[in-house]
CSV table of C-alpha atoms and ligand atoms in Angstrom, one decimal:
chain,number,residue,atom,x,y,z
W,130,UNK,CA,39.3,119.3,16.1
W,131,UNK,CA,37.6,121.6,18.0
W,132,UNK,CA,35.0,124.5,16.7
W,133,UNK,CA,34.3,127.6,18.2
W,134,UNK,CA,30.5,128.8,18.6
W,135,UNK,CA,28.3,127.5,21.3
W,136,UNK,CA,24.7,128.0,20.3
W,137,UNK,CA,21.7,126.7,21.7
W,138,UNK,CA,19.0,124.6,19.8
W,139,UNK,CA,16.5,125.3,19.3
W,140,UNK,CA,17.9,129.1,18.0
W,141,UNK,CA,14.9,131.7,16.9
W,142,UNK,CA,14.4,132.9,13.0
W,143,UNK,CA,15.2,136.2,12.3
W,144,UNK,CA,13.7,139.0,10.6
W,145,UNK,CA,12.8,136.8,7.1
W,146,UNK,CA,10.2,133.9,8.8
W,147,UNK,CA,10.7,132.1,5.9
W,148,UNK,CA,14.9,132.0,6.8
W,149,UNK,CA,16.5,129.5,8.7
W,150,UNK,CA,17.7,131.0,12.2
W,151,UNK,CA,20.4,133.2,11.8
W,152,UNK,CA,22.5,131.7,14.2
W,153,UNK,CA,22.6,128.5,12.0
W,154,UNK,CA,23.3,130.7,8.9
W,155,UNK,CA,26.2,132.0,10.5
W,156,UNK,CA,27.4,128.8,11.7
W,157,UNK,CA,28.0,127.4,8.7
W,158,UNK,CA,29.4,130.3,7.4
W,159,UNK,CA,32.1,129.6,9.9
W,160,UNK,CA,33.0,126.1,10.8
W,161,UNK,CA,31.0,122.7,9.3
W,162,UNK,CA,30.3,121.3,12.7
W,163,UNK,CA,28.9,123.8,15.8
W,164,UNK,CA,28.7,122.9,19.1
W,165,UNK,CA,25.8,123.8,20.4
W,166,UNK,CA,23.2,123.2,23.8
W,167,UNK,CA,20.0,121.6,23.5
W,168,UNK,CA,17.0,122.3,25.8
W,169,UNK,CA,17.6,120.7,28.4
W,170,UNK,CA,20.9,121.9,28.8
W,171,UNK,CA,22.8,118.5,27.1
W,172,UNK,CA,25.7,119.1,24.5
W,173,UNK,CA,25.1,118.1,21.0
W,174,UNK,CA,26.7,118.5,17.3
W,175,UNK,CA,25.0,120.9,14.8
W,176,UNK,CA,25.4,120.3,11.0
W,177,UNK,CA,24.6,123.1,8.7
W,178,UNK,CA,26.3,122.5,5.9
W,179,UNK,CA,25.2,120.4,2.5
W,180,UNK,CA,27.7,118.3,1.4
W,181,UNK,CA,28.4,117.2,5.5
W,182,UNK,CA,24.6,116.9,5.9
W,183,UNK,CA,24.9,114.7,3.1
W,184,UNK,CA,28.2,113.0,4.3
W,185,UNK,CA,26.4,112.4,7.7
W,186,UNK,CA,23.1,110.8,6.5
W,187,UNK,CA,24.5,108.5,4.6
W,188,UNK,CA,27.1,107.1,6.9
W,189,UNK,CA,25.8,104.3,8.8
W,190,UNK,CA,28.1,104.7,11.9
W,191,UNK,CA,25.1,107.5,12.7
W,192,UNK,CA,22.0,105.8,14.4
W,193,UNK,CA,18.5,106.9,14.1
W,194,UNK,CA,17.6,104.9,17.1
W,195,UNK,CA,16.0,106.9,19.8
W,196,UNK,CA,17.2,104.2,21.9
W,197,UNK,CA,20.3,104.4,22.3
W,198,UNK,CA,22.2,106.5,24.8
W,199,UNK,CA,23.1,110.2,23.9
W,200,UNK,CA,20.5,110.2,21.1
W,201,UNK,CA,19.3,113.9,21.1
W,202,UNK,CA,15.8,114.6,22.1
W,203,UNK,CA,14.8,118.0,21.0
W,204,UNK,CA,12.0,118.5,23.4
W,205,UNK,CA,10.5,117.0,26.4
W,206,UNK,CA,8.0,115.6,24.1
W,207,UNK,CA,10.2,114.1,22.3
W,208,UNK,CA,12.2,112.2,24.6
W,209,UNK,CA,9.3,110.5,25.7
W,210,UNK,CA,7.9,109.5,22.6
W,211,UNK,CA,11.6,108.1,22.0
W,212,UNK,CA,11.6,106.0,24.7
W,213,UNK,CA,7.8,104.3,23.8
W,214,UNK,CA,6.8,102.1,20.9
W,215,UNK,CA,8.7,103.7,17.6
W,216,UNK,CA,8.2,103.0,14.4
W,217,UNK,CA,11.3,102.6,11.6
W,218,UNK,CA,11.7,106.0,11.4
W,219,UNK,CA,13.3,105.7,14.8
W,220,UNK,CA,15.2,102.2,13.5
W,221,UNK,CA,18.3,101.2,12.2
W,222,UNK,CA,18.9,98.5,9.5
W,223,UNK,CA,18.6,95.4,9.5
W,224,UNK,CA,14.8,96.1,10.8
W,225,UNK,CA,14.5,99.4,9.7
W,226,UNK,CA,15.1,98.3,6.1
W,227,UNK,CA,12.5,94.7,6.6
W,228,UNK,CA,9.8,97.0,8.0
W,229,UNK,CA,10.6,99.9,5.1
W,230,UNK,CA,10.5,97.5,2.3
W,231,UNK,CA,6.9,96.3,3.2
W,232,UNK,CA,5.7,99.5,2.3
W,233,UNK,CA,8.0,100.7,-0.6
W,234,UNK,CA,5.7,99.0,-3.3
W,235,UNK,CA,2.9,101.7,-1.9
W,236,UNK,CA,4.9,104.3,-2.4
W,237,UNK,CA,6.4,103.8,-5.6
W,238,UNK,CA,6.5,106.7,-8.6
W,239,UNK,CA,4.0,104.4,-10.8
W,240,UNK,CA,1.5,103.4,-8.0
W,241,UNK,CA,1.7,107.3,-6.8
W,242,UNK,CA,0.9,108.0,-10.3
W,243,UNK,CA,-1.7,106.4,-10.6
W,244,UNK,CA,-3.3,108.0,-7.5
W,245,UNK,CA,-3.0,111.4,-9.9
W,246,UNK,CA,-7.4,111.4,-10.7
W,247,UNK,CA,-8.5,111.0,-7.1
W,248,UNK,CA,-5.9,113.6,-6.2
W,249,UNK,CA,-6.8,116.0,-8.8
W,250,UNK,CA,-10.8,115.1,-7.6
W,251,UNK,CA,-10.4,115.7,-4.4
W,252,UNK,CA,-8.5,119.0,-4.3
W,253,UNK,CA,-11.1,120.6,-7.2
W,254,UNK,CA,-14.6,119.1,-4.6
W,255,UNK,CA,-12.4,121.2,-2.1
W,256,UNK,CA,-12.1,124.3,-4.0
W,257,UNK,CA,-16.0,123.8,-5.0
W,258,UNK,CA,-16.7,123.8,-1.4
W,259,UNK,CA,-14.4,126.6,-0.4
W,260,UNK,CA,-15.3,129.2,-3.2
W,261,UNK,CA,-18.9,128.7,-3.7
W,262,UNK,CA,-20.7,131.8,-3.0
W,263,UNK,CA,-17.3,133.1,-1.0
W,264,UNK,CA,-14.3,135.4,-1.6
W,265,UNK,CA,-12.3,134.7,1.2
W,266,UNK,CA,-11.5,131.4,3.6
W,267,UNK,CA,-8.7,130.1,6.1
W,268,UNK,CA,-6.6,128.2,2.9
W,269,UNK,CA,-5.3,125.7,5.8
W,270,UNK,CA,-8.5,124.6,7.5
W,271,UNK,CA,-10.6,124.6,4.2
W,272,UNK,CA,-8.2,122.8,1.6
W,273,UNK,CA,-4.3,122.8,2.9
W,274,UNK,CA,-4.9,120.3,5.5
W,275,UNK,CA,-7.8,118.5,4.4
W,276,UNK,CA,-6.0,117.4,0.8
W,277,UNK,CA,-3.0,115.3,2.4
W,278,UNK,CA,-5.3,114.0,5.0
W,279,UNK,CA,-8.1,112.5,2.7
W,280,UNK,CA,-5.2,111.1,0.6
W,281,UNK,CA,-3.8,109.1,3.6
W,282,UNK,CA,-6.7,107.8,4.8
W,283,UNK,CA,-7.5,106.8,1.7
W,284,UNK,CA,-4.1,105.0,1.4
W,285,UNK,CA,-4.0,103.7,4.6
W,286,UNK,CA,-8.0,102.9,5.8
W,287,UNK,CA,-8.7,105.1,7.9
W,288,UNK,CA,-12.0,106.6,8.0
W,289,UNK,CA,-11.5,110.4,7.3
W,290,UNK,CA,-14.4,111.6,9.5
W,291,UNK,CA,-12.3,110.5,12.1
W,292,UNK,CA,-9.5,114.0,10.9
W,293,UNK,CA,-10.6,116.3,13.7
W,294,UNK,CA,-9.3,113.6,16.4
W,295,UNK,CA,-6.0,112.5,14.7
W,296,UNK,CA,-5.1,116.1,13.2
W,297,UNK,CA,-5.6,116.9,17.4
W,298,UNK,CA,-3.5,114.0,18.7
W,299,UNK,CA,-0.6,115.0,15.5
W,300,UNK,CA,-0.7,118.2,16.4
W,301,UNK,CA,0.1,117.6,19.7
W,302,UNK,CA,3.4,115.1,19.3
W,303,UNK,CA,4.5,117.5,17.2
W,304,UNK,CA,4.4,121.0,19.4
W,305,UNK,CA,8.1,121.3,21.2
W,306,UNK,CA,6.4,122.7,24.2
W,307,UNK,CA,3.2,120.4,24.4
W,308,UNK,CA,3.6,119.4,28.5
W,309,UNK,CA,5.1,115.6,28.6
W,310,UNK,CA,1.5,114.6,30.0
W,311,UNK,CA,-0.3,115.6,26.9
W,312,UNK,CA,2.0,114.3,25.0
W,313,UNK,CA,1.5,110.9,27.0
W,314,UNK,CA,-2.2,111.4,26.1
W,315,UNK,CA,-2.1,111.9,22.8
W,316,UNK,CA,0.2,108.8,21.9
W,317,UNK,CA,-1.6,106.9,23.8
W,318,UNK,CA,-5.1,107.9,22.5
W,319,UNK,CA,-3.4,107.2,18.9
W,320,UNK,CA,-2.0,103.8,19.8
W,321,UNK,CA,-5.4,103.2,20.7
W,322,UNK,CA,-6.9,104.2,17.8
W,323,UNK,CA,-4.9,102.8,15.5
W,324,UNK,CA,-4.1,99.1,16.8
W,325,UNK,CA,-8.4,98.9,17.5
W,326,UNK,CA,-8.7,99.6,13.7
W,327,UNK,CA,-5.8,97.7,12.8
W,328,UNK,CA,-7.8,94.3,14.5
W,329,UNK,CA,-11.2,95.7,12.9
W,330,UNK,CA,-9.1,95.2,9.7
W,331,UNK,CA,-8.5,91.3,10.6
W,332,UNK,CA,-12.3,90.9,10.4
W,333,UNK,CA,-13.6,93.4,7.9
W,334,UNK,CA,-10.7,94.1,5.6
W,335,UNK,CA,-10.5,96.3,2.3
W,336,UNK,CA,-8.0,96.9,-0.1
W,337,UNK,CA,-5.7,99.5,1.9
W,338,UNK,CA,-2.1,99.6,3.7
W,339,UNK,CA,-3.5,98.8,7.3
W,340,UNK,CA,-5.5,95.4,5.8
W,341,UNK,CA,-2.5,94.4,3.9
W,342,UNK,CA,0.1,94.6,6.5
W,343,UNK,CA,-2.1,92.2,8.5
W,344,UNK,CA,-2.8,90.2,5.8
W,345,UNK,CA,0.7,89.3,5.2
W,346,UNK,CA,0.8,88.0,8.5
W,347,UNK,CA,4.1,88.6,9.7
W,348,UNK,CA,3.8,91.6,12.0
W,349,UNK,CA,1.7,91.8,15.6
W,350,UNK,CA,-1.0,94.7,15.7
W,351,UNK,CA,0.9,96.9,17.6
W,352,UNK,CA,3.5,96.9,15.1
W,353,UNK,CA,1.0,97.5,11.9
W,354,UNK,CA,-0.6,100.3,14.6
W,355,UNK,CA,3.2,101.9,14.8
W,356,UNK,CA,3.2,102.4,11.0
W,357,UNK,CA,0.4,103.7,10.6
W,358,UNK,CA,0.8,106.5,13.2
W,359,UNK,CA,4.4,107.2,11.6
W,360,UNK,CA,2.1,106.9,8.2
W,361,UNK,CA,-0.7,109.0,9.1
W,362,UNK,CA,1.0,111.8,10.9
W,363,UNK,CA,4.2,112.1,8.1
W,364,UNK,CA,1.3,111.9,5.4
W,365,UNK,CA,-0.7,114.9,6.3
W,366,UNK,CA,1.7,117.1,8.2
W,367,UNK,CA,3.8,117.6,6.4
W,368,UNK,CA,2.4,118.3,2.9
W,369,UNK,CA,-0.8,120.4,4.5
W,370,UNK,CA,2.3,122.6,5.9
W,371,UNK,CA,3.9,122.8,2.7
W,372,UNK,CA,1.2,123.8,0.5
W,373,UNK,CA,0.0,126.4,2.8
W,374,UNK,CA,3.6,128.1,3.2
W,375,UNK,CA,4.6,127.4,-0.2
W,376,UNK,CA,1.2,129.7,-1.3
W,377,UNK,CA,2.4,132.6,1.3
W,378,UNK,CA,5.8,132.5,-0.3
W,379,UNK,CA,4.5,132.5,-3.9
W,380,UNK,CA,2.2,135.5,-2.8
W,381,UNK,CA,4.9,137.2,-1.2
W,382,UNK,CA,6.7,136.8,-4.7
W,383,UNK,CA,5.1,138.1,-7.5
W,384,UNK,CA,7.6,138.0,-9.6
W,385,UNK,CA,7.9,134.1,-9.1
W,386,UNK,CA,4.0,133.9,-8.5
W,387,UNK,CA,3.9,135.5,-12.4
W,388,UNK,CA,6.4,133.2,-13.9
W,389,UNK,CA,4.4,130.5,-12.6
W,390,UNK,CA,1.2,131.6,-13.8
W,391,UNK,CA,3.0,132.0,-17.1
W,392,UNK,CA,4.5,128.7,-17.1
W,393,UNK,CA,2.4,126.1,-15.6
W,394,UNK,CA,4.2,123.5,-16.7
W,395,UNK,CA,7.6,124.1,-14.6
W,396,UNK,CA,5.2,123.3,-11.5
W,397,UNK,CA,7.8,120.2,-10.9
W,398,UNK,CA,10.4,122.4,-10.8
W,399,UNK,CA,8.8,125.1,-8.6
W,400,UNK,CA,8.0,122.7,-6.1
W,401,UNK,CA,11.0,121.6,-5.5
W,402,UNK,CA,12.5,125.3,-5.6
W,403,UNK,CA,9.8,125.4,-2.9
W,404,UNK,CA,10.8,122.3,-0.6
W,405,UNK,CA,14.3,123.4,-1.2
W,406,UNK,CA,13.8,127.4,0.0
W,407,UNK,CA,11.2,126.0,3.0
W,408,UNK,CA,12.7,122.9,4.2
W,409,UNK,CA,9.5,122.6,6.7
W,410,UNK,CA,11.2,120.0,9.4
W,411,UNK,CA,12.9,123.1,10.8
W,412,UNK,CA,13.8,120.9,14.3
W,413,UNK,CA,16.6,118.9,11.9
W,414,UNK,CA,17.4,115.3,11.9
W,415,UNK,CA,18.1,113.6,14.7
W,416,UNK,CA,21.2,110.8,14.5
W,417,UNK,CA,24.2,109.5,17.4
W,418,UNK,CA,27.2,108.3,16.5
W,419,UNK,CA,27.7,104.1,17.1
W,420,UNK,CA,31.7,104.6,16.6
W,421,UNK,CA,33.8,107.9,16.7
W,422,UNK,CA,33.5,109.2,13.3
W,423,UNK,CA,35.0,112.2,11.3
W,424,UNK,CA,32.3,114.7,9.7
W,425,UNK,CA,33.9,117.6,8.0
W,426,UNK,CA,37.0,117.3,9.7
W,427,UNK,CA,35.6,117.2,13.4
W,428,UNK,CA,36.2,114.1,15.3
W,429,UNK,CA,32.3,113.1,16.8
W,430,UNK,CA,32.4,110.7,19.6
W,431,UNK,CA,31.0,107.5,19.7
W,432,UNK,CA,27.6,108.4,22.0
W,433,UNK,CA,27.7,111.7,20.7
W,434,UNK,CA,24.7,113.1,19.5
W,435,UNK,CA,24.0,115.3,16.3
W,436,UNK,CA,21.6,117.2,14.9
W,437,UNK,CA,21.4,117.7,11.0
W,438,UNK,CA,19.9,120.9,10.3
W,439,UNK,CA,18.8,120.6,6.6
W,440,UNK,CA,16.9,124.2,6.4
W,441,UNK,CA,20.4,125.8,6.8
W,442,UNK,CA,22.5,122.9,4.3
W,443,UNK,CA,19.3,123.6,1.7
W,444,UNK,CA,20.9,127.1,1.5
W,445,UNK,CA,24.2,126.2,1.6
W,446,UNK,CA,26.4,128.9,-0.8
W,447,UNK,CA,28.7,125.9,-1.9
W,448,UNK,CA,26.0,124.3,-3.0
W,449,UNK,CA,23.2,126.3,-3.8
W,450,UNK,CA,24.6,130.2,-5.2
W,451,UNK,CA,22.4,132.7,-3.8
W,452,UNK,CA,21.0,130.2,-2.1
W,453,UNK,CA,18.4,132.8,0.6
W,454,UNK,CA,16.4,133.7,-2.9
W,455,UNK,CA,13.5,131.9,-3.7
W,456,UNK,CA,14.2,131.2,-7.8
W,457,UNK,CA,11.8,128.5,-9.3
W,458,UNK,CA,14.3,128.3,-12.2
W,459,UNK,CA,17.4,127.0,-10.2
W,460,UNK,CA,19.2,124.0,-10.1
W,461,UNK,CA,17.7,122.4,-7.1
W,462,UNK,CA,19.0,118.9,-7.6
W,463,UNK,CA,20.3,116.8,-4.1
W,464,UNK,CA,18.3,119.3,-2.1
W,465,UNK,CA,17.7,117.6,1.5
W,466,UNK,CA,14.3,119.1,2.0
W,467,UNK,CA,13.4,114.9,1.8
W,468,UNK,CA,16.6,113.8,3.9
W,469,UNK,CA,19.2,111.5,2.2
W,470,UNK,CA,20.5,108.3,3.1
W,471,UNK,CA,17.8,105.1,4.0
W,472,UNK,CA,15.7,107.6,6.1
W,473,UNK,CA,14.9,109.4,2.9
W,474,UNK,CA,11.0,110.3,3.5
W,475,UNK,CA,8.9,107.4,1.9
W,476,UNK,CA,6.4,109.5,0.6
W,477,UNK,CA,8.3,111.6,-1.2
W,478,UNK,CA,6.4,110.6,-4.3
W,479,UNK,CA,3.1,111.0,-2.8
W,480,UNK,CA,4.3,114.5,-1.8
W,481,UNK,CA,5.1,116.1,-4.9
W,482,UNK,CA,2.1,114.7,-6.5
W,483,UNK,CA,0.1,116.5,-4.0
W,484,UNK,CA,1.8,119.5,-4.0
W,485,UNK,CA,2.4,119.7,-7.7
W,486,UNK,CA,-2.0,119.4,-7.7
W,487,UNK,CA,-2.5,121.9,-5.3
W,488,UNK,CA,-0.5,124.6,-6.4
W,489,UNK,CA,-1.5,124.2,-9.9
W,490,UNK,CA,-5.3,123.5,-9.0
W,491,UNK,CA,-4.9,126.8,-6.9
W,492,UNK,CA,-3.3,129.0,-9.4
W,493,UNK,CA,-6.0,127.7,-12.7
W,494,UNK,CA,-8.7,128.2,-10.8
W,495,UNK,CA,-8.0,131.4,-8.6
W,496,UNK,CA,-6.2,133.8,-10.6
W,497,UNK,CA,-7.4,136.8,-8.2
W,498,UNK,CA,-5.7,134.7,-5.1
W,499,UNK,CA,-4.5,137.2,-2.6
W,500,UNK,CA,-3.3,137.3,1.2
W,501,UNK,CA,-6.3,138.9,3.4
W,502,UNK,CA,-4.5,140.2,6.3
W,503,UNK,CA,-1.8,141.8,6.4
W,504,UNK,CA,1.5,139.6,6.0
W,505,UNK,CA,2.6,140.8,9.7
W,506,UNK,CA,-0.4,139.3,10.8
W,507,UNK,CA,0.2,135.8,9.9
W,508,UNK,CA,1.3,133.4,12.7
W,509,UNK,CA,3.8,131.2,11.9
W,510,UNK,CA,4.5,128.0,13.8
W,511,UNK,CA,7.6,128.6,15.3
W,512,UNK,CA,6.4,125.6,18.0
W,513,UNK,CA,6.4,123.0,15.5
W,514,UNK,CA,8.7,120.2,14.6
W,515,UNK,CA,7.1,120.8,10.9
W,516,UNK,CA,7.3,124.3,10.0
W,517,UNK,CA,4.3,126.0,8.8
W,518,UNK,CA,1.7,128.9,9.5
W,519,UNK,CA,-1.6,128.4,11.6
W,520,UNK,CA,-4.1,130.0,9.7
W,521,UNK,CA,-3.5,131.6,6.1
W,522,UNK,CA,-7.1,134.1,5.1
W,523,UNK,CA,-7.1,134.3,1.7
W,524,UNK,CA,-9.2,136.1,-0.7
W,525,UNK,CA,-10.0,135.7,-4.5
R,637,HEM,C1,10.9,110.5,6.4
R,637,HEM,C2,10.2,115.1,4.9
R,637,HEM,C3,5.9,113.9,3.2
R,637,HEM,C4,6.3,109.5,5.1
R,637,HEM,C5,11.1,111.9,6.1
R,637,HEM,C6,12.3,112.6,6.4
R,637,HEM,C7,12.1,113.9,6.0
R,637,HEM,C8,10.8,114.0,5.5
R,637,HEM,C9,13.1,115.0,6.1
R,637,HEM,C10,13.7,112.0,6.9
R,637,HEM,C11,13.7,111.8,8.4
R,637,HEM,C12,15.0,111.4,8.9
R,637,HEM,O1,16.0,111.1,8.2
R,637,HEM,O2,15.2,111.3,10.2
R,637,HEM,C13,9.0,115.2,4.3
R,637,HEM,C14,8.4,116.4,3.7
R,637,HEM,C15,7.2,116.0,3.2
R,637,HEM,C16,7.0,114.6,3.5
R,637,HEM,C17,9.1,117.7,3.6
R,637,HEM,C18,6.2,116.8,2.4
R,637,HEM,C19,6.4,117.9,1.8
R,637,HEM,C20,5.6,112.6,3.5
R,637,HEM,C21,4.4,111.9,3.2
R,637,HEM,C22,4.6,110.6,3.8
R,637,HEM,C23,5.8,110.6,4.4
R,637,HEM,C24,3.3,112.4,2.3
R,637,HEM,C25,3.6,109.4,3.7
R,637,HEM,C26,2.8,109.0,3.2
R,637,HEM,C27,7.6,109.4,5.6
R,637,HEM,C28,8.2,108.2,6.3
R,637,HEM,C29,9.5,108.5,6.6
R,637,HEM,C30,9.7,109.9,6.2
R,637,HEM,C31,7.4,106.9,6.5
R,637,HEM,C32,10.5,107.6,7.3
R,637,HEM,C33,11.4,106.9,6.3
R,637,HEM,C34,12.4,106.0,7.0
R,637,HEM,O3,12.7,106.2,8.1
R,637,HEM,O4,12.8,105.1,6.3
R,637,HEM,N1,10.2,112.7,5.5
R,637,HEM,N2,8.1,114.2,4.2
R,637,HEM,N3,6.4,111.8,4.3
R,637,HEM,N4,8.6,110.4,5.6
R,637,HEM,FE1,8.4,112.2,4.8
């Protein structure tokens, strides 16, 4: 069956910057599967709504493998990094699901647990740092960022004085206009990076993921560099983005922002209202269909490639009533804000923890927290494959 609107992709938010783009609103308003033209001009699927995102995801004929032909590339950037050394992200199973499983035990709801103190520890030394003798700062630079990024290098090994060159080199494969040549550099400065510590780790190991991956023997160093980099870029990201938007959205509503305060203990729940209502990978999921395959009715080539947009399926009507207001007290179960299907993020654990920390670290400690610039002064990264803001000045 055919569809009827033609958009392009990338399509620009509207009015609300927390909203998805209009255009992919309305698109599932109006047909489950959109046509619509990438960047560089090839045709690809669009999937707004939830129950085909869902129905898509979890259907194996749809590869994640940048490799094969028609996968859709949604930048220059990416296309290139597709066609280098991926990690599983970029896998189907069989080997997607032997290099997944040797990091599942990390990841785990108990061994995240467990990670709770050093969590907690870490994001109050920030806030001492931050507020001592102040009553404003850039919530990004000072404890948005630095929180998921201490964690991970924690997890993973890596030394965190190193941040200011791997926050650099993610920040740069993950801009959808960084020139192809930066992009180049950056991977490859990475790559470098990461397999030279992975072989310091044969000789001077510790108790981390990077030093147990080798130790088990079984994968070459520029495989064990590979994860990390999917590791170390998805583990700081992405979180750092989501605390730092989910605090602007909060701020922007207080009458959310007061049930909060009143209720500390629905944190859970708020933050996942909060992934829900943000859905931060704003580019979509990438798949391509192996064999021609029927999602919501529309016939999708084999070769064909799709993109899942889960910021639009999050606020699906069907799924989620009134689903454009932020309400911490909804029924937010089977959002996709963490994907679906054996792609769903691996650190999804590790992710709430964090989150559920920071916003309740933020809120006990700085009950005067308030936006200090105007809220049309806050730039958002409209750039980005993870959705976010560059700066947030905030005063207490
Ligand atoms: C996969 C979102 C935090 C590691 C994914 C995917 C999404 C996602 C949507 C699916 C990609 C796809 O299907 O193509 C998020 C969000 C996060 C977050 C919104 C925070 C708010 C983390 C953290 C880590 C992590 C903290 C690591 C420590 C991964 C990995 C994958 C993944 C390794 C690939 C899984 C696979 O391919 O099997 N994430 N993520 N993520 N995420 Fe996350």
């Amino acid at each position: 069956m055919a569809t009827a609107a033609t958009t392009t992709h990338p399509a620009p938010r509207g009015t609300c910057p927390f909203a998805p783009p209009p255009a992919y609103q309305q698109a599932g308003r109006d047909t489950p599967v959109t046509r619509v033209t990438l960047w560089d001009g090839t045709p690809c699927w669009l999937v707004t709504r939830h129950q085909e995102a869902r129905a898509l995801l979890a259907d194996p004929r749809f590869s994640a493998d940048a490799a094969r032909p028609g996968f859709p590339f949604l930048s220059a950037a990416a296309r290139h990094l597709g066609a280098g050394k991926t990690s599983f992200i970029r896998m189907d199973d069989p080997e997607h699901g032997r290099l997944r499983r040797m990091l599942t035990g990390d990841f785990t709801i108990r061994r995240t647990a467990a990670l709770r103190p050093a969590v907690q520890r870490a994001a109050d030394e920030l806030l001492d740092a931050m507020t001592t003798g102040r009553t404003t700062a850039d919530l990004v630079a000072e404890f948005a960022l630095p929180l998921p990024s201490l964690v991970i290098c924690l997890l993973l090994g890596v030394p965190y004085q190193d941040h200011e060159f791997f926050q650099r080199c993610s920040r740069t494969l993950l801009r959808r206009d960084s020139p192809v040549a930066e992009v180049v550099a950056a991977q490859d400065e990475l790559t470098a990076y990461l397999d030279a510590l992975t072989d310091r780790k044969r000789t001077e190991p510790d108790d981390a993921i990077l030093s147990r991956l080798v130790a088990r023997g079984e994968l070459p160093t520029e495989d064990i560099g590979a994860m990390g980099r999917l590791l170390l870029i998805a583990g700081h990201e992405t979180t750092a983005n989501m605390t730092a938007l989910s605090v602007l959205a909060l701020l922007r509503h207080p009458d959310q922002l007061a049930h909060l305060r009143a209720h500390p203990e629905t944190t859970p729940a708020a933050v996942e209202e909060l992934l829900r209502w943000l859905s931060i990978v704003q580019t979509g999921l990438t798949r391509v269909a192996t064999e021609d395959a029927e999602i919501g009715g529309v016939l999708i080539r084999a070769g064909e490639g799709v993109v899942c947009q889960i910021n639009t399926a999050n606020r699906d009507e069907r799924r989620y009533p009134d689903g454009d207001a932020l309400d911490l007290t909804r029924d937010t179960r089977q959002h996709l804000a963490f994907g679906f299907g054996v792609h769903q993020c691996l650190g999804q654990p590790l992710a709430r923890l964090e989150l559920e920390i920071a916003l309740d670290t933020l809120l006990r400690r700085l009950p005067g927290l308030r936006l200090d610039v105007p809220f049309e002064e806050v730039r958002f990264r409209h750039e980005m494959t993870v959705y976010g803001v560059e700066s947030l000045p905030v005063a207490w």
